[in-house]
Amino acid sequence: MTHPQESSDSQPNHPGLIVRVGQLFMSPAALFDSIKERPVWFVALVVQLVLGGALVIAYSSVVPESARVAIAENAILALAPDADVARLQEMAQAQATASPVVQIVTMAFFTPVVHLIMASILLLNYKVVLGGSGTFKQLFSTSVHAVGFLSLAGGIVTLVFHMLGSTEPALNLGLLLSGSIGGLLGRVISGIGIFGIWACIALGIAVSRIFPQRSPRAAAGFVFAIYLFAIALVTVLQGLGMSMAAS
């Protein structure tokens, strides 16, 4: 997979990155029509990684360590509610003081991997199985723009909440339920991010533009089902790991 020349982003009739990000929030259909015609992704991915790294540094710099420890404790308790108190505090302290460099390297590795997986799943379903005419590059560019920038927006909003004193790990549906649902279901619901739902809707619109025979509602439902499965799988694995580490 080769990336396009950066200078081509300024070609007539093709919106630049700032315009594309604006279209994601204001006119997603126009964005994905443009991506279908010209699926650029390299500059967008680099900008995401740079801004994501800046967010990691900002979180370590502007959120007090005591608040970061409380946020980490809440996250661990959500996955391992029976954790030993002393072990819980030790793990939370380790997470809160983790090196930003390690976090940035981890993010830089997993971000393109997530886009590769999402593009592959969409290609398999809508082209290989259902016989559409879209390409991997179109779907990869779609994921970079929709999933990438909406995740970044969610990170910015979460950082602002933490700066204002919130100790919730993330902006998710669990906040609306106030912990009224426990167990695995409650943990899965708490893993459903508000911006994650938005990304599913955006990807549904994208699929309907790249594969015109598919409805945006059905495509968004398919993507949301993948999202739920991924959350449930990660929640179970994290819960097992946390329980073993905190015991």
mmCIF file of C-alpha atoms in Angstrom:
data_model
loop_
_atom_site.group_PDB
_atom_site.id
_atom_site.type_symbol
_atom_site.label_atom_id
_atom_site.label_comp_id
_atom_site.label_asym_id
_atom_site.label_seq_id
_atom_site.Cartn_x
_atom_site.Cartn_y
_atom_site.Cartn_z
ATOM 1 C CA MET A 1 0.000 0.000 0.000
ATOM 2 C CA THR A 2 1.658 3.229 -1.194
ATOM 3 C CA HIS A 3 0.742 6.657 0.059
ATOM 4 C CA PRO A 4 -0.164 9.494 -2.301
ATOM 5 C CA GLN A 5 2.075 12.490 -2.833
ATOM 6 C CA GLU A 6 1.401 15.035 -0.108
ATOM 7 C CA SER A 7 1.382 17.880 -2.610
ATOM 8 C CA SER A 8 -1.617 16.335 -4.353
ATOM 9 C CA ASP A 9 -3.787 17.233 -1.350
ATOM 10 C CA SER A 10 -4.010 20.735 -2.778
ATOM 11 C CA GLN A 11 -5.253 19.696 -6.221
ATOM 12 C CA PRO A 12 -8.430 21.469 -7.406
ATOM 13 C CA ASN A 13 -11.771 19.902 -6.505
ATOM 14 C CA HIS A 14 -10.180 17.770 -3.795
ATOM 15 C CA PRO A 15 -10.582 19.115 -0.244
ATOM 16 C CA GLY A 16 -7.535 19.448 1.990
ATOM 17 C CA LEU A 17 -7.225 17.774 5.362
ATOM 18 C CA ILE A 18 -8.765 20.616 7.400
ATOM 19 C CA VAL A 19 -11.778 20.710 5.083
ATOM 20 C CA ARG A 20 -12.134 16.929 5.255
ATOM 21 C CA VAL A 21 -12.137 16.953 9.042
ATOM 22 C CA GLY A 22 -14.806 19.648 8.973
ATOM 23 C CA GLN A 23 -16.851 17.569 6.538
ATOM 24 C CA LEU A 24 -16.646 14.592 8.886
ATOM 25 C CA PHE A 25 -18.661 16.554 11.448
ATOM 26 C CA MET A 26 -20.784 18.705 9.150
ATOM 27 C CA SER A 27 -21.206 16.838 5.856
ATOM 28 C CA PRO A 28 -19.960 13.232 6.069
ATOM 29 C CA ALA A 29 -21.572 12.188 2.781
ATOM 30 C CA ALA A 30 -19.518 14.814 0.922
ATOM 31 C CA LEU A 31 -16.356 13.620 2.683
ATOM 32 C CA PHE A 32 -16.855 9.988 1.734
ATOM 33 C CA ASP A 33 -17.795 10.883 -1.853
ATOM 34 C CA SER A 34 -14.422 12.633 -2.045
ATOM 35 C CA ILE A 35 -12.642 9.653 -0.461
ATOM 36 C CA LYS A 36 -14.315 7.298 -2.927
ATOM 37 C CA GLU A 37 -12.887 9.346 -5.792
ATOM 38 C CA ARG A 38 -9.496 9.947 -4.195
ATOM 39 C CA PRO A 39 -8.752 7.822 -1.083
ATOM 40 C CA VAL A 40 -5.915 9.800 0.532
ATOM 41 C CA TRP A 41 -4.824 8.694 4.002
ATOM 42 C CA PHE A 42 -1.114 9.246 4.702
ATOM 43 C CA VAL A 43 -1.134 12.883 5.873
ATOM 44 C CA ALA A 44 -4.316 12.277 7.883
ATOM 45 C CA LEU A 45 -2.730 9.324 9.688
ATOM 46 C CA VAL A 46 0.469 11.244 10.466
ATOM 47 C CA VAL A 47 -1.537 14.176 11.856
ATOM 48 C CA GLN A 48 -3.551 11.780 14.036
ATOM 49 C CA LEU A 49 -0.398 10.241 15.472
ATOM 50 C CA VAL A 50 1.143 13.635 16.186
ATOM 51 C CA LEU A 51 -2.025 14.967 17.844
ATOM 52 C CA GLY A 52 -2.489 11.697 19.720
ATOM 53 C CA GLY A 53 1.034 11.970 21.087
ATOM 54 C CA ALA A 54 0.348 15.574 22.098
ATOM 55 C CA LEU A 55 -2.764 14.395 23.962
ATOM 56 C CA VAL A 56 -0.731 11.812 25.884
ATOM 57 C CA ILE A 57 1.792 14.454 26.906
ATOM 58 C CA ALA A 58 -0.971 16.918 27.807
ATOM 59 C CA TYR A 59 -2.715 14.321 29.976
ATOM 60 C CA SER A 60 0.493 13.637 31.907
ATOM 61 C CA SER A 61 1.201 17.353 32.249
ATOM 62 C CA VAL A 62 -2.125 19.009 33.107
ATOM 63 C CA VAL A 63 -4.002 16.272 34.994
ATOM 64 C CA PRO A 64 -2.641 15.976 38.572
ATOM 65 C CA GLU A 65 -1.105 12.646 39.528
ATOM 66 C CA SER A 66 -3.688 12.138 42.285
ATOM 67 C CA ALA A 67 -6.460 12.489 39.716
ATOM 68 C CA ARG A 68 -4.699 10.110 37.306
ATOM 69 C CA VAL A 69 -4.428 7.534 40.104
ATOM 70 C CA ALA A 70 -8.153 7.867 40.886
ATOM 71 C CA ILE A 71 -9.009 7.502 37.186
ATOM 72 C CA ALA A 72 -6.829 4.366 36.950
ATOM 73 C CA GLU A 73 -8.434 2.915 40.102
ATOM 74 C CA ASN A 74 -11.922 3.407 38.632
ATOM 75 C CA ALA A 75 -10.853 1.740 35.392
ATOM 76 C CA ILE A 76 -9.356 -1.253 37.227
ATOM 77 C CA LEU A 77 -12.348 -1.632 39.549
ATOM 78 C CA ALA A 78 -14.676 -1.663 36.545
ATOM 79 C CA LEU A 79 -12.820 -4.724 35.238
ATOM 80 C CA ALA A 80 -11.873 -6.383 38.538
ATOM 81 C CA PRO A 81 -14.366 -5.293 41.217
ATOM 82 C CA ASP A 82 -12.964 -7.799 43.751
ATOM 83 C CA ALA A 83 -9.382 -6.593 43.475
ATOM 84 C CA ASP A 84 -7.248 -6.526 46.599
ATOM 85 C CA VAL A 85 -7.076 -2.926 47.856
ATOM 86 C CA ALA A 86 -3.304 -2.816 48.266
ATOM 87 C CA ARG A 87 -2.734 -4.423 44.860
ATOM 88 C CA LEU A 88 -5.311 -2.083 43.313
ATOM 89 C CA GLN A 89 -3.471 0.982 44.602
ATOM 90 C CA GLU A 90 -0.155 -0.388 43.370
ATOM 91 C CA MET A 91 -1.498 -1.058 39.875
ATOM 92 C CA ALA A 92 -3.247 2.314 39.688
ATOM 93 C CA GLN A 93 -0.069 4.113 40.719
ATOM 94 C CA ALA A 94 1.908 2.248 38.049
ATOM 95 C CA GLN A 95 -0.625 3.126 35.349
ATOM 96 C CA ALA A 96 -0.856 6.766 36.429
ATOM 97 C CA THR A 97 2.909 7.248 36.303
ATOM 98 C CA ALA A 98 3.592 5.212 33.159
ATOM 99 C CA SER A 99 6.081 6.766 30.750
ATOM 100 C CA PRO A 100 4.401 8.932 28.077
ATOM 101 C CA VAL A 101 7.000 7.640 25.591
ATOM 102 C CA VAL A 102 5.807 4.060 26.045
ATOM 103 C CA GLN A 103 2.191 5.159 25.662
ATOM 104 C CA ILE A 104 2.980 7.098 22.476
ATOM 105 C CA VAL A 105 4.878 4.183 20.926
ATOM 106 C CA THR A 106 2.005 1.825 21.775
ATOM 107 C CA MET A 107 -0.509 4.226 20.229
ATOM 108 C CA ALA A 108 1.628 4.658 17.105
ATOM 109 C CA PHE A 109 1.706 0.882 16.626
ATOM 110 C CA PHE A 110 -1.943 0.057 17.293
ATOM 111 C CA THR A 111 -3.560 3.002 15.477
ATOM 112 C CA PRO A 112 -2.748 1.814 11.920
ATOM 113 C CA VAL A 113 -3.419 -1.781 12.976
ATOM 114 C CA VAL A 114 -6.984 -0.836 13.966
ATOM 115 C CA HIS A 115 -7.513 0.858 10.585
ATOM 116 C CA LEU A 116 -6.115 -2.172 8.757
ATOM 117 C CA ILE A 117 -8.445 -4.524 10.627
ATOM 118 C CA MET A 118 -11.516 -2.344 10.079
ATOM 119 C CA ALA A 119 -10.798 -1.901 6.362
ATOM 120 C CA SER A 120 -10.217 -5.647 5.973
ATOM 121 C CA ILE A 121 -13.502 -6.555 7.686
ATOM 122 C CA LEU A 122 -15.478 -4.090 5.568
ATOM 123 C CA LEU A 123 -13.781 -5.281 2.370
ATOM 124 C CA LEU A 124 -14.437 -8.921 3.219
ATOM 125 C CA ASN A 125 -18.113 -8.315 3.927
ATOM 126 C CA TYR A 126 -19.078 -5.775 1.289
ATOM 127 C CA LYS A 127 -16.839 -6.799 -1.606
ATOM 128 C CA VAL A 128 -15.877 -10.456 -1.196
ATOM 129 C CA VAL A 129 -19.137 -11.719 0.331
ATOM 130 C CA LEU A 130 -21.685 -9.270 -1.066
ATOM 131 C CA GLY A 131 -19.952 -8.553 -4.368
ATOM 132 C CA GLY A 132 -19.417 -4.791 -4.193
ATOM 133 C CA SER A 133 -16.899 -2.758 -6.158
ATOM 134 C CA GLY A 134 -15.092 -0.805 -3.424
ATOM 135 C CA THR A 135 -11.360 -1.055 -2.809
ATOM 136 C CA PHE A 136 -9.221 -1.641 0.269
ATOM 137 C CA LYS A 137 -7.617 1.778 -0.125
ATOM 138 C CA GLN A 138 -11.017 3.493 -0.071
ATOM 139 C CA LEU A 139 -12.017 1.647 3.085
ATOM 140 C CA PHE A 140 -8.658 2.236 4.770
ATOM 141 C CA SER A 141 -8.931 5.967 4.062
ATOM 142 C CA THR A 142 -12.486 5.870 5.393
ATOM 143 C CA SER A 143 -11.368 4.301 8.660
ATOM 144 C CA VAL A 144 -8.469 6.745 9.042
ATOM 145 C CA HIS A 145 -10.839 9.693 8.709
ATOM 146 C CA ALA A 146 -13.921 8.416 10.543
ATOM 147 C CA VAL A 147 -12.501 6.219 13.294
ATOM 148 C CA GLY A 148 -9.243 8.129 13.660
ATOM 149 C CA PHE A 149 -10.466 11.695 13.971
ATOM 150 C CA LEU A 150 -13.582 10.844 15.979
ATOM 151 C CA SER A 151 -11.423 8.862 18.429
ATOM 152 C CA LEU A 152 -9.134 11.880 18.634
ATOM 153 C CA ALA A 153 -12.123 14.137 19.315
ATOM 154 C CA GLY A 154 -13.242 11.750 22.055
ATOM 155 C CA GLY A 155 -9.769 11.898 23.588
ATOM 156 C CA ILE A 156 -9.842 15.687 23.609
ATOM 157 C CA VAL A 157 -13.268 15.791 25.269
ATOM 158 C CA THR A 158 -12.180 13.211 27.855
ATOM 159 C CA LEU A 159 -9.049 15.239 28.623
ATOM 160 C CA VAL A 160 -11.189 18.334 29.209
ATOM 161 C CA PHE A 161 -13.448 16.354 31.568
ATOM 162 C CA HIS A 162 -10.408 15.165 33.521
ATOM 163 C CA MET A 163 -9.035 18.692 33.679
ATOM 164 C CA LEU A 164 -12.385 19.758 35.171
ATOM 165 C CA GLY A 165 -12.069 17.138 37.916
ATOM 166 C CA SER A 166 -13.893 14.078 36.543
ATOM 167 C CA THR A 167 -12.355 10.726 37.539
ATOM 168 C CA GLU A 168 -14.326 8.634 35.055
ATOM 169 C CA PRO A 169 -11.965 6.770 32.707
ATOM 170 C CA ALA A 170 -13.809 7.837 29.528
ATOM 171 C CA LEU A 171 -16.951 9.413 28.090
ATOM 172 C CA ASN A 172 -19.206 6.369 27.674
ATOM 173 C CA LEU A 173 -22.755 5.053 28.003
ATOM 174 C CA GLY A 174 -21.998 3.823 31.527
ATOM 175 C CA LEU A 175 -22.080 7.449 32.701
ATOM 176 C CA LEU A 176 -25.739 7.685 31.671
ATOM 177 C CA LEU A 177 -26.636 4.595 33.706
ATOM 178 C CA SER A 178 -24.809 5.720 36.862
ATOM 179 C CA GLY A 179 -23.584 2.188 37.542
ATOM 180 C CA SER A 180 -27.122 0.748 37.685
ATOM 181 C CA ILE A 181 -26.115 -2.311 35.641
ATOM 182 C CA GLY A 182 -23.363 -4.532 37.035
ATOM 183 C CA GLY A 183 -21.490 -7.597 35.879
ATOM 184 C CA LEU A 184 -20.141 -8.199 32.390
ATOM 185 C CA LEU A 185 -23.060 -6.389 30.728
ATOM 186 C CA GLY A 186 -22.375 -3.272 32.761
ATOM 187 C CA ARG A 187 -18.673 -3.387 31.884
ATOM 188 C CA VAL A 188 -19.462 -3.801 28.182
ATOM 189 C CA ILE A 189 -21.898 -0.869 28.284
ATOM 190 C CA SER A 190 -19.251 1.220 30.031
ATOM 191 C CA GLY A 191 -16.909 0.397 27.155
ATOM 192 C CA ILE A 192 -19.265 1.869 24.537
ATOM 193 C CA GLY A 193 -17.894 5.328 23.866
ATOM 194 C CA ILE A 194 -20.104 8.178 22.713
ATOM 195 C CA PHE A 195 -17.648 8.969 19.927
ATOM 196 C CA GLY A 196 -17.426 5.252 19.131
ATOM 197 C CA ILE A 197 -21.141 5.245 18.317
ATOM 198 C CA TRP A 198 -20.608 8.339 16.186
ATOM 199 C CA ALA A 199 -17.809 6.541 14.317
ATOM 200 C CA CYS A 200 -20.120 3.588 13.602
ATOM 201 C CA ILE A 201 -22.702 5.941 12.106
ATOM 202 C CA ALA A 202 -20.022 7.680 10.029
ATOM 203 C CA LEU A 203 -18.719 4.341 8.743
ATOM 204 C CA GLY A 204 -22.278 3.346 7.842
ATOM 205 C CA ILE A 205 -22.589 6.491 5.727
ATOM 206 C CA ALA A 206 -19.186 5.785 4.175
ATOM 207 C CA VAL A 207 -20.148 2.239 3.188
ATOM 208 C CA SER A 208 -23.351 3.501 1.560
ATOM 209 C CA ARG A 209 -21.328 5.971 -0.549
ATOM 210 C CA ILE A 210 -18.607 3.496 -1.555
ATOM 211 C CA PHE A 211 -21.135 0.667 -2.094
ATOM 212 C CA PRO A 212 -24.278 2.537 -3.287
ATOM 213 C CA GLN A 213 -26.456 -0.572 -3.107
ATOM 214 C CA ARG A 214 -26.009 -0.720 0.694
ATOM 215 C CA SER A 215 -28.112 1.384 3.050
ATOM 216 C CA PRO A 216 -26.327 3.543 5.648
ATOM 217 C CA ARG A 217 -28.583 2.231 8.427
ATOM 218 C CA ALA A 218 -27.793 -1.432 7.719
ATOM 219 C CA ALA A 219 -24.088 -0.683 7.315
ATOM 220 C CA ALA A 220 -23.983 1.277 10.579
ATOM 221 C CA GLY A 221 -25.708 -1.644 12.304
ATOM 222 C CA PHE A 222 -23.112 -4.056 10.935
ATOM 223 C CA VAL A 223 -20.229 -1.851 12.105
ATOM 224 C CA PHE A 224 -21.854 -1.379 15.509
ATOM 225 C CA ALA A 225 -22.160 -5.168 15.891
ATOM 226 C CA ILE A 226 -18.408 -5.466 15.222
ATOM 227 C CA TYR A 227 -17.796 -2.677 17.728
ATOM 228 C CA LEU A 228 -19.832 -4.463 20.417
ATOM 229 C CA PHE A 229 -18.066 -7.754 19.776
ATOM 230 C CA ALA A 230 -14.654 -6.078 20.043
ATOM 231 C CA ILE A 231 -15.640 -4.337 23.288
ATOM 232 C CA ALA A 232 -16.971 -7.568 24.805
ATOM 233 C CA LEU A 233 -13.850 -9.509 23.808
ATOM 234 C CA VAL A 234 -11.452 -6.854 25.119
ATOM 235 C CA THR A 235 -13.501 -6.473 28.316
ATOM 236 C CA VAL A 236 -13.384 -10.201 29.050
ATOM 237 C CA LEU A 237 -9.647 -10.446 28.345
ATOM 238 C CA GLN A 238 -8.849 -7.313 30.354
ATOM 239 C CA GLY A 239 -11.050 -8.488 33.192
ATOM 240 C CA LEU A 240 -9.248 -11.815 33.350
ATOM 241 C CA GLY A 241 -5.871 -10.114 33.229
ATOM 242 C CA MET A 242 -6.773 -7.543 35.868
ATOM 243 C CA SER A 243 -8.258 -10.176 38.169
ATOM 244 C CA MET A 244 -5.122 -12.274 37.963
ATOM 245 C CA ALA A 245 -2.833 -9.273 38.462
ATOM 246 C CA ALA A 246 -4.883 -7.799 41.320
ATOM 247 C CA SER A 247 -5.312 -11.016 43.272
#
